[in-house]
Amino acid sequence: MNLIAKTTAAMLLAGAAVAGEVKPANVTFDDYGAVAESLSGTAGDPENGRALMIARSKGNCLACHQVSALDEAPFHGEVGPMLDGIGEYRTAEELRGIVANAKMMFDGTVMPAFYKTSGFVRPGDGYTGKGANEEDLTPILSAQEIEDVVAFLMTLQSS
Amino acid sequence: MRYKTMTAVAALVLSAPAAFAGGADDDTLAIDGQEMVTKTTAPAHMEETGIDTIMSGWHFREDDTQSMQMDTFDNPGMIFVDQAMDAWNTVEGNAEKSCASCHEGPESMEGVRAVYPKWNEEAGEVRTLAMQINDCRETQMEAEPYKYDSAPMAAMEALISVQSRGMKVDVAIDGPAADTWEQGKDLYYTRTGQLELSCANCHEDNYGNYIRADHLSQGQINGFPTYRLKNARLNTAHGRFKGCVRDTRAETYAPGSPEFVALELYVASRGNGLSVEAPAVRN
């Protein structure tokens, strides 16, 4: 089967399913690494964002960050800074940029890019250890999921 | 280092939960009364890494896991060493030989683990202990090779390693091994997978920090093969490498592949000066 036809079909399908969504390759970061435009065009749901931050197969943000508001989930990591009060000293635009691709703001950071689908060395098929074709990769979080996580981060105000 | 120290201090100030112990502990490891070198000055080739003290993974484990390694009878990994003892004496293959036919007792292997992986002049390649074991099986015994990452291989490696317990790791990285070592070093610093993480990101930049429930060590292999409570068997270094690469959402290399052989040489050399501890006990 010819690859071009397949890819185009996939693109049409994906396009139809998520109209108005910004594709990972088309995200515009400003000089500072922030992203002004909503990736999904739909407001984020902070409750879902909370769940995504905890879920190991999704954001797994707790692997590296401590977040007091998520104390109900065990084992918060120490690799990144603690995120209490982050919604107060970061704007939604900055947080969107950091979650989508933190390397645009923090050069060389260990924090993974959650909305990126190309430019990897030996990308795998999830956590199977098997290889994946770059054109089949989906971002770790979808456009809406990024918006949900950002919405949750904005609720983290130092009380 | 600086960031880590800061984190450790922050953790203390917060008087955080027990999970945030931060850093390596100061305990001493003696196995059956024989003291091990578990912390020592980093080898000269590590100067550019900013790590001045290398540490065994033992320092990053909980007390009860640590204590299982201090006495041969408490170490569940020793069961497999006993199994390999039987294999050592078992005749296999068309040449009708066992390991013992050529090497007498396993004590003859004293010092071997400490210097592997090692350049083999005749073969013109760097050989891991597993490769050497299989070469003996195929060439000398005319027997089937063990699967690289299999239980009998891990057990045989453990039996041979125990003969060097307490000796300092001392793998050669110069001369004919230099190219392989460089290749391994490149791999160590390559950020793989969709998470774009290298060995160094976790084991050089972040050892001592918790990554969720796991306390990151320096990723040393002086204790391999290790017995893990998680899967109740011996685990080879290449098995561990594979798991770590998989966790970066990457396509792994195969155990025994030239890439992992090179990586093993490089990682082993980062432990030059630590005692051989195998089989270590880990969670």
CSV table of C-alpha atoms in Angstrom, one decimal:
chain,number,residue,atom,x,y,z
A,1,MET,CA,0.0,0.0,0.0
A,2,ASN,CA,1.4,3.4,-0.8
A,3,LEU,CA,2.5,5.3,2.2
A,4,ILE,CA,1.5,8.8,0.9
A,5,ALA,CA,-2.1,7.7,0.4
A,6,LYS,CA,-2.2,6.1,3.9
A,7,THR,CA,-0.6,9.2,5.5
A,8,THR,CA,-3.0,11.5,3.8
A,9,ALA,CA,-6.0,9.4,4.8
A,10,ALA,CA,-4.8,9.4,8.4
A,11,MET,CA,-4.3,13.1,8.3
A,12,LEU,CA,-7.8,13.7,7.0
A,13,LEU,CA,-9.2,11.5,9.7
A,14,ALA,CA,-7.2,13.1,12.4
A,15,GLY,CA,-8.2,16.5,11.0
A,16,ALA,CA,-11.8,15.7,11.0
A,17,ALA,CA,-11.8,14.4,14.6
A,18,VAL,CA,-10.1,17.4,16.1
A,19,ALA,CA,-11.0,20.4,14.1
A,20,GLY,CA,-9.4,23.6,15.4
A,21,GLU,CA,-6.6,21.8,17.1
A,22,VAL,CA,-2.9,22.9,16.7
A,23,LYS,CA,-0.7,20.0,15.6
A,24,PRO,CA,2.5,19.4,17.5
A,25,ALA,CA,4.6,20.5,14.6
A,26,ASN,CA,2.7,23.8,14.3
A,27,VAL,CA,2.8,25.0,17.9
A,28,THR,CA,4.2,28.6,18.0
A,29,PHE,CA,6.5,29.3,20.9
A,30,ASP,CA,7.6,32.8,21.6
A,31,ASP,CA,11.2,33.7,22.4
A,32,TYR,CA,10.7,32.9,26.0
A,33,GLY,CA,9.2,29.5,25.3
A,34,ALA,CA,5.6,30.4,26.1
A,35,VAL,CA,2.6,29.4,23.9
A,36,ALA,CA,-0.1,32.1,23.5
A,37,GLU,CA,-2.7,30.1,21.6
A,38,SER,CA,-4.9,27.3,23.2
A,39,LEU,CA,-3.8,24.0,21.6
A,40,SER,CA,-7.4,22.7,21.5
A,41,GLY,CA,-9.5,25.8,21.3
A,42,THR,CA,-11.5,24.4,24.2
A,43,ALA,CA,-11.0,25.5,27.8
A,44,GLY,CA,-9.1,23.1,30.0
A,45,ASP,CA,-10.7,20.9,32.7
A,46,PRO,CA,-8.7,21.2,35.9
A,47,GLU,CA,-10.2,18.0,37.4
A,48,ASN,CA,-9.0,15.9,34.4
A,49,GLY,CA,-5.7,17.8,34.6
A,50,ARG,CA,-5.3,16.6,38.2
A,51,ALA,CA,-5.8,13.0,37.1
A,52,LEU,CA,-3.4,13.3,34.2
A,53,MET,CA,-0.7,14.7,36.5
A,54,ILE,CA,-0.9,11.6,38.7
A,55,ALA,CA,-1.4,8.9,36.0
A,56,ARG,CA,1.9,7.1,35.4
A,57,SER,CA,0.9,6.3,31.8
A,58,LYS,CA,0.0,9.9,31.1
A,59,GLY,CA,1.7,13.0,32.6
A,60,ASN,CA,3.3,11.2,35.4
A,61,CYS,CA,4.4,14.6,36.6
A,62,LEU,CA,4.7,13.3,40.1
A,63,ALA,CA,7.6,11.2,39.0
A,64,CYS,CA,9.7,14.3,39.2
A,65,HIS,CA,7.7,17.0,41.0
A,66,GLN,CA,6.2,17.5,44.4
A,67,VAL,CA,2.7,19.0,44.5
A,68,SER,CA,1.1,19.4,47.9
A,69,ALA,CA,-2.4,19.5,46.4
A,70,LEU,CA,-1.8,16.0,45.1
A,71,ASP,CA,-0.8,14.6,48.5
A,72,GLU,CA,-3.5,11.8,48.1
A,73,ALA,CA,-1.3,10.2,45.5
A,74,PRO,CA,1.9,8.6,47.0
A,75,PHE,CA,5.5,9.1,46.0
A,76,HIS,CA,6.3,12.6,44.7
A,77,GLY,CA,9.7,12.9,43.0
A,78,GLU,CA,12.6,15.3,43.6
A,79,VAL,CA,14.0,15.6,40.1
A,80,GLY,CA,12.2,18.8,39.2
A,81,PRO,CA,11.2,21.8,41.4
A,82,MET,CA,8.1,21.6,43.6
A,83,LEU,CA,5.1,23.1,41.9
A,84,ASP,CA,3.1,24.6,44.8
A,85,GLY,CA,2.0,28.1,43.9
A,86,ILE,CA,3.1,27.7,40.3
A,87,GLY,CA,-0.2,29.2,39.0
A,88,GLU,CA,0.6,32.4,40.8
A,89,TYR,CA,4.0,33.1,39.4
A,90,ARG,CA,3.6,31.6,35.9
A,91,THR,CA,1.0,32.6,33.3
A,92,ALA,CA,-1.2,30.1,31.5
A,93,GLU,CA,0.8,30.9,28.3
A,94,GLU,CA,4.1,30.0,30.0
A,95,LEU,CA,2.7,26.9,31.6
A,96,ARG,CA,1.3,25.7,28.2
A,97,GLY,CA,4.8,26.2,26.7
A,98,ILE,CA,6.5,24.4,29.5
A,99,VAL,CA,4.2,21.4,29.4
A,100,ALA,CA,4.1,21.2,25.6
A,101,ASN,CA,7.9,21.4,25.3
A,102,ALA,CA,9.9,22.5,28.3
A,103,LYS,CA,13.1,22.5,26.3
A,104,MET,CA,12.0,25.7,24.6
A,105,MET,CA,12.3,27.6,27.9
A,106,PHE,CA,14.8,25.5,29.8
A,107,ASP,CA,17.5,24.5,27.4
A,108,GLY,CA,18.5,20.9,27.7
A,109,THR,CA,16.2,20.2,30.7
A,110,VAL,CA,15.4,16.6,31.6
A,111,MET,CA,11.7,17.4,31.6
A,112,PRO,CA,10.1,15.5,28.7
A,113,ALA,CA,8.2,17.3,25.9
A,114,PHE,CA,4.6,16.2,26.2
A,115,TYR,CA,3.4,17.7,22.9
A,116,LYS,CA,6.0,16.6,20.4
A,117,THR,CA,6.1,13.9,17.8
A,118,SER,CA,9.4,14.2,15.9
A,119,GLY,CA,13.1,14.5,16.3
A,120,PHE,CA,13.6,11.6,18.7
A,121,VAL,CA,16.5,9.0,18.8
A,122,ARG,CA,15.1,5.5,18.7
A,123,PRO,CA,11.5,6.3,19.5
A,124,GLY,CA,9.6,3.4,20.9
A,125,ASP,CA,6.0,2.1,20.8
A,126,GLY,CA,5.0,3.4,24.2
A,127,TYR,CA,6.8,1.5,27.0
A,128,THR,CA,7.0,-1.8,25.1
A,129,GLY,CA,10.7,-1.4,24.2
A,130,LYS,CA,9.8,-2.1,20.5
A,131,GLY,CA,10.5,0.5,17.8
A,132,ALA,CA,7.9,2.9,16.4
A,133,ASN,CA,7.9,4.8,13.1
A,134,GLU,CA,8.0,8.5,13.7
A,135,GLU,CA,5.0,9.1,11.6
A,136,ASP,CA,2.9,6.8,13.8
A,137,LEU,CA,3.9,8.7,17.0
A,138,THR,CA,1.2,10.5,19.0
A,139,PRO,CA,2.2,13.1,21.6
A,140,ILE,CA,2.3,11.8,25.2
A,141,LEU,CA,-0.6,14.2,26.0
A,142,SER,CA,-3.2,15.3,23.5
A,143,ALA,CA,-3.9,19.0,22.8
A,144,GLN,CA,-6.9,18.9,25.1
A,145,GLU,CA,-5.0,17.0,27.8
A,146,ILE,CA,-2.3,19.7,27.7
A,147,GLU,CA,-5.0,22.4,28.2
A,148,ASP,CA,-6.4,20.3,31.1
A,149,VAL,CA,-3.0,20.1,32.9
A,150,VAL,CA,-2.4,23.8,32.4
A,151,ALA,CA,-5.9,24.5,33.9
A,152,PHE,CA,-5.0,22.4,36.9
A,153,LEU,CA,-1.6,24.1,37.3
A,154,MET,CA,-3.4,27.5,37.3
A,155,THR,CA,-5.3,26.3,40.4
A,156,LEU,CA,-2.0,26.0,42.3
A,157,GLN,CA,-2.0,29.3,44.1
A,158,SER,CA,-0.1,29.7,47.3
A,159,SER,CA,-2.8,30.1,50.0
B,1,MET,CA,26.0,18.0,42.6
B,2,ARG,CA,25.1,21.5,43.7
B,3,TYR,CA,21.5,21.0,42.7
B,4,LYS,CA,21.4,17.7,44.6
B,5,THR,CA,22.8,19.2,47.7
B,6,MET,CA,20.2,21.9,47.6
B,7,THR,CA,17.5,19.4,47.2
B,8,ALA,CA,18.8,17.4,50.1
B,9,VAL,CA,18.9,20.5,52.2
B,10,ALA,CA,15.4,21.5,51.1
B,11,ALA,CA,14.1,18.1,52.1
B,12,LEU,CA,15.6,18.4,55.5
B,13,VAL,CA,14.2,21.9,56.1
B,14,LEU,CA,10.8,20.7,55.1
B,15,SER,CA,11.2,17.7,57.5
B,16,ALA,CA,9.6,15.9,54.6
B,17,PRO,CA,8.1,12.4,54.8
B,18,ALA,CA,10.5,9.4,55.2
B,19,ALA,CA,10.5,8.9,51.4
B,20,PHE,CA,12.5,12.1,51.0
B,21,ALA,CA,15.6,10.9,52.7
B,22,GLY,CA,17.7,12.4,49.9
B,23,GLY,CA,21.2,11.2,48.9
B,24,ALA,CA,23.2,8.1,49.7
B,25,ASP,CA,23.4,6.8,53.2
B,26,ASP,CA,26.6,6.4,55.3
B,27,ASP,CA,26.2,2.8,56.2
B,28,THR,CA,29.1,0.3,55.8
B,29,LEU,CA,28.7,-2.9,53.9
B,30,ALA,CA,30.4,-6.0,55.1
B,31,ILE,CA,29.5,-9.4,53.5
B,32,ASP,CA,30.2,-12.3,55.9
B,33,GLY,CA,32.4,-9.9,57.8
B,34,GLN,CA,34.5,-8.9,54.8
B,35,GLU,CA,34.3,-5.1,54.3
B,36,MET,CA,33.4,-3.8,50.8
B,37,VAL,CA,34.5,-0.6,49.1
B,38,THR,CA,31.1,1.0,48.4
B,39,LYS,CA,32.2,4.6,48.1
B,40,THR,CA,35.5,5.8,46.7
B,41,THR,CA,37.2,8.4,44.6
B,42,ALA,CA,35.9,8.5,41.0
B,43,PRO,CA,38.4,7.2,38.4
B,44,ALA,CA,40.3,9.8,36.5
B,45,HIS,CA,38.3,9.4,33.3
B,46,MET,CA,35.2,10.7,35.2
B,47,GLU,CA,36.7,14.1,35.9
B,48,GLU,CA,34.5,15.9,33.4
B,49,THR,CA,31.3,14.4,34.9
B,50,GLY,CA,31.5,16.5,38.1
B,51,ILE,CA,31.2,13.2,40.1
B,52,ASP,CA,34.1,13.0,42.6
B,53,THR,CA,32.8,10.0,44.6
B,54,ILE,CA,31.5,6.8,43.1
B,55,MET,CA,29.0,4.8,45.1
B,56,SER,CA,27.5,1.4,45.0
B,57,GLY,CA,23.8,1.1,44.4
B,58,TRP,CA,23.6,-0.5,47.8
B,59,HIS,CA,23.7,2.9,49.5
B,60,PHE,CA,20.5,3.9,47.9
B,61,ARG,CA,18.4,1.0,49.1
B,62,GLU,CA,16.3,0.6,52.3
B,63,ASP,CA,17.9,-0.9,55.4
B,64,ASP,CA,16.0,-4.2,55.1
B,65,THR,CA,17.1,-4.7,51.5
B,66,GLN,CA,20.6,-3.7,52.4
B,67,SER,CA,20.9,-6.2,55.3
B,68,MET,CA,19.9,-9.1,53.0
B,69,GLN,CA,23.2,-8.6,51.2
B,70,MET,CA,25.3,-8.7,54.4
B,71,ASP,CA,25.2,-12.4,55.0
B,72,THR,CA,25.5,-15.1,52.4
B,73,PHE,CA,22.7,-17.2,54.0
B,74,ASP,CA,20.3,-14.3,53.9
B,75,ASN,CA,21.1,-13.4,50.3
B,76,PRO,CA,18.4,-15.1,48.1
B,77,GLY,CA,20.7,-14.7,45.1
B,78,MET,CA,23.0,-17.4,46.5
B,79,ILE,CA,20.5,-20.1,45.6
B,80,PHE,CA,21.3,-19.5,42.0
B,81,VAL,CA,25.0,-19.6,42.7
B,82,ASP,CA,24.5,-23.1,44.1
B,83,GLN,CA,22.6,-24.0,40.9
B,84,ALA,CA,25.5,-22.8,38.8
B,85,MET,CA,27.9,-24.9,40.9
B,86,ASP,CA,26.1,-27.9,39.6
B,87,ALA,CA,26.2,-26.6,36.1
B,88,TRP,CA,29.9,-26.0,36.5
B,89,ASN,CA,30.5,-29.7,37.1
B,90,THR,CA,28.0,-31.0,34.5
B,91,VAL,CA,29.3,-32.5,31.3
B,92,GLU,CA,27.5,-31.1,28.3
B,93,GLY,CA,28.1,-31.0,24.6
B,94,ASN,CA,29.9,-33.1,22.0
B,95,ALA,CA,33.4,-32.6,23.5
B,96,GLU,CA,32.0,-34.3,26.7
B,97,LYS,CA,33.4,-31.7,29.0
B,98,SER,CA,32.3,-29.5,31.8
B,99,CYS,CA,33.7,-26.2,33.0
B,100,ALA,CA,35.6,-28.2,35.6
B,101,SER,CA,37.3,-30.3,33.0
B,102,CYS,CA,39.4,-27.2,32.0
B,103,HIS,CA,39.2,-25.0,35.0
B,104,GLU,CA,39.1,-27.3,38.0
B,105,GLY,CA,37.1,-25.5,40.8
B,106,PRO,CA,35.3,-22.2,40.5
B,107,GLU,CA,37.9,-20.7,42.8
B,108,SER,CA,40.1,-20.7,39.7
B,109,MET,CA,37.9,-17.8,38.5
B,110,GLU,CA,39.2,-15.5,41.2
B,111,GLY,CA,39.8,-12.0,39.8
B,112,VAL,CA,38.0,-12.6,36.5
B,113,ARG,CA,34.8,-10.6,37.2
B,114,ALA,CA,36.9,-7.6,38.3
B,115,VAL,CA,38.4,-7.0,34.9
B,116,TYR,CA,35.5,-7.8,32.6
B,117,PRO,CA,34.5,-6.7,30.0
B,118,LYS,CA,37.9,-7.2,28.6
B,119,TRP,CA,39.7,-7.1,25.2
B,120,ASN,CA,40.3,-10.5,23.7
B,121,GLU,CA,43.3,-10.4,21.5
B,122,GLU,CA,42.6,-13.6,19.5
B,123,ALA,CA,39.0,-12.7,18.8
B,124,GLY,CA,39.8,-9.0,18.2
B,125,GLU,CA,36.8,-7.8,20.3
B,126,VAL,CA,35.8,-6.6,23.7
B,127,ARG,CA,34.2,-9.6,25.5
B,128,THR,CA,31.8,-9.5,28.4
B,129,LEU,CA,31.8,-12.3,30.9
B,130,ALA,CA,28.7,-13.7,29.3
B,131,MET,CA,30.4,-13.8,25.9
B,132,GLN,CA,33.3,-15.6,27.3
B,133,ILE,CA,31.1,-18.2,29.0
B,134,ASN,CA,29.4,-18.8,25.7
B,135,ASP,CA,32.6,-19.0,23.9
B,136,CYS,CA,33.8,-21.8,26.2
B,137,ARG,CA,30.5,-23.6,25.8
B,138,GLU,CA,30.6,-23.5,22.0
B,139,THR,CA,34.3,-23.9,21.3
B,140,GLN,CA,35.6,-26.0,24.2
B,141,MET,CA,32.5,-28.0,25.1
B,142,GLU,CA,30.8,-28.0,21.8
B,143,ALA,CA,27.6,-27.3,23.6
B,144,GLU,CA,24.7,-25.0,22.9
B,145,PRO,CA,25.3,-21.4,24.1
B,146,TYR,CA,23.2,-20.0,26.9
B,147,LYS,CA,20.7,-17.4,25.8
B,148,TYR,CA,22.5,-14.2,26.6
B,149,ASP,CA,20.0,-12.9,29.2
B,150,SER,CA,18.8,-16.3,30.5
B,151,ALA,CA,18.6,-17.7,34.0
B,152,PRO,CA,21.5,-20.2,33.6
B,153,MET,CA,23.7,-17.5,32.2
B,154,ALA,CA,22.9,-15.1,35.0
B,155,ALA,CA,23.6,-17.9,37.5
B,156,MET,CA,26.9,-18.8,35.9
B,157,GLU,CA,28.0,-15.1,35.9
B,158,ALA,CA,27.0,-14.9,39.6
B,159,LEU,CA,29.1,-18.0,40.5
B,160,ILE,CA,32.1,-16.6,38.7
B,161,SER,CA,31.6,-13.1,40.2
B,162,VAL,CA,31.4,-14.4,43.8
B,163,GLN,CA,35.0,-15.6,43.4
B,164,SER,CA,36.0,-11.9,43.0
B,165,ARG,CA,33.8,-10.6,45.8
B,166,GLY,CA,35.5,-7.7,47.6
B,167,MET,CA,38.1,-7.2,44.8
B,168,LYS,CA,38.2,-3.8,43.2
B,169,VAL,CA,36.6,-3.4,39.7
B,170,ASP,CA,39.5,-2.6,37.4
B,171,VAL,CA,38.5,-2.8,33.7
B,172,ALA,CA,40.9,-1.5,31.1
B,173,ILE,CA,39.6,1.3,28.9
B,174,ASP,CA,42.8,2.1,26.9
B,175,GLY,CA,44.7,0.4,24.1
B,176,PRO,CA,42.5,-1.8,21.9
B,177,ALA,CA,39.4,-1.4,24.2
B,178,ALA,CA,39.4,2.4,23.7
B,179,ASP,CA,37.1,2.5,20.6
B,180,THR,CA,34.5,0.3,22.3
B,181,TRP,CA,34.7,2.4,25.4
B,182,GLU,CA,34.1,5.6,23.4
B,183,GLN,CA,31.1,4.0,21.8
B,184,GLY,CA,29.8,3.1,25.2
B,185,LYS,CA,30.3,6.6,26.4
B,186,ASP,CA,28.4,8.0,23.5
B,187,LEU,CA,25.5,5.7,24.2
B,188,TYR,CA,25.6,6.7,27.9
B,189,TYR,CA,25.0,10.4,27.0
B,190,THR,CA,22.5,9.8,24.1
B,191,ARG,CA,19.0,11.0,25.0
B,192,THR,CA,16.7,8.3,23.7
B,193,GLY,CA,13.0,7.8,23.2
B,194,GLN,CA,10.0,10.0,23.4
B,195,LEU,CA,11.1,11.1,26.9
B,196,GLU,CA,14.5,12.1,25.6
B,197,LEU,CA,16.4,10.9,28.6
B,198,SER,CA,20.0,9.5,28.7
B,199,CYS,CA,21.6,7.3,31.3
B,200,ALA,CA,23.4,10.4,32.5
B,201,ASN,CA,20.2,12.4,33.0
B,202,CYS,CA,19.1,9.9,35.6
B,203,HIS,CA,22.3,8.4,37.0
B,204,GLU,CA,24.7,11.3,36.8
B,205,ASP,CA,22.5,14.4,37.1
B,206,ASN,CA,20.0,13.0,39.5
B,207,TYR,CA,21.4,10.3,41.6
B,208,GLY,CA,20.3,10.6,45.2
B,209,ASN,CA,16.9,12.1,44.1
B,210,TYR,CA,13.7,10.3,44.1
B,211,ILE,CA,12.0,9.6,40.8
B,212,ARG,CA,8.6,8.8,42.2
B,213,ALA,CA,9.1,5.7,44.4
B,214,ASP,CA,12.6,4.9,43.1
B,215,HIS,CA,15.7,6.3,44.7
B,216,LEU,CA,18.1,7.0,41.9
B,217,SER,CA,21.5,5.5,42.3
B,218,GLN,CA,24.6,6.1,40.1
B,219,GLY,CA,23.6,3.0,38.0
B,220,GLN,CA,26.7,1.1,38.9
B,221,ILE,CA,27.1,-2.5,37.9
B,222,ASN,CA,29.6,-3.8,40.4
B,223,GLY,CA,26.8,-5.8,42.1
B,224,PHE,CA,25.6,-7.5,38.9
B,225,PRO,CA,24.0,-9.9,38.4
B,226,THR,CA,21.7,-8.7,41.1
B,227,TYR,CA,18.9,-10.5,42.8
B,228,ARG,CA,15.7,-8.3,42.7
B,229,LEU,CA,12.9,-8.8,45.2
B,230,LYS,CA,10.6,-7.5,42.5
B,231,ASN,CA,11.0,-10.5,40.2
B,232,ALA,CA,12.7,-13.0,42.6
B,233,ARG,CA,15.5,-13.9,40.3
B,234,LEU,CA,19.0,-12.8,39.1
B,235,ASN,CA,19.0,-9.9,36.7
B,236,THR,CA,21.9,-9.3,34.3
B,237,ALA,CA,23.4,-5.9,33.5
B,238,HIS,CA,22.0,-6.0,30.0
B,239,GLY,CA,18.6,-6.9,31.3
B,240,ARG,CA,18.7,-3.8,33.5
B,241,PHE,CA,20.0,-1.6,30.6
B,242,LYS,CA,17.1,-2.8,28.5
B,243,GLY,CA,14.6,-1.9,31.2
B,244,CYS,CA,16.1,1.6,31.7
B,245,VAL,CA,16.1,2.3,27.9
B,246,ARG,CA,12.5,1.0,27.6
B,247,ASP,CA,11.5,3.4,30.3
B,248,THR,CA,12.5,6.4,28.1
B,249,ARG,CA,9.8,5.2,25.6
B,250,ALA,CA,12.6,4.1,23.3
B,251,GLU,CA,13.3,1.1,21.1
B,252,THR,CA,15.8,-0.9,23.2
B,253,TYR,CA,18.9,-2.6,22.1
B,254,ALA,CA,19.1,-6.4,22.6
B,255,PRO,CA,21.0,-8.0,25.4
B,256,GLY,CA,24.3,-9.1,24.0
B,257,SER,CA,24.2,-6.6,21.2
B,258,PRO,CA,27.4,-4.7,20.3
B,259,GLU,CA,25.8,-1.5,21.7
B,260,PHE,CA,25.1,-3.0,25.1
B,261,VAL,CA,28.6,-4.7,25.2
B,262,ALA,CA,30.1,-1.2,24.6
B,263,LEU,CA,27.8,0.3,27.2
B,264,GLU,CA,28.7,-2.4,29.7
B,265,LEU,CA,32.4,-1.6,29.3
B,266,TYR,CA,31.8,2.1,29.8
B,267,VAL,CA,29.4,1.7,32.8
B,268,ALA,CA,31.8,-0.9,34.4
B,269,SER,CA,34.7,1.6,34.1
B,270,ARG,CA,32.7,4.2,36.0
B,271,GLY,CA,32.8,1.7,38.9
B,272,ASN,CA,36.6,1.2,38.7
B,273,GLY,CA,37.6,1.1,42.4
B,274,LEU,CA,34.4,-0.2,43.9
B,275,SER,CA,34.3,-3.8,45.2
B,276,VAL,CA,32.7,-6.6,43.2
B,277,GLU,CA,29.5,-7.3,45.2
B,278,ALA,CA,27.6,-9.8,43.1
B,279,PRO,CA,25.1,-11.0,43.6
B,280,ALA,CA,23.8,-7.8,45.1
B,281,VAL,CA,20.2,-7.5,46.5
B,282,ARG,CA,17.9,-4.9,45.1
B,283,ASN,CA,14.2,-4.1,45.2
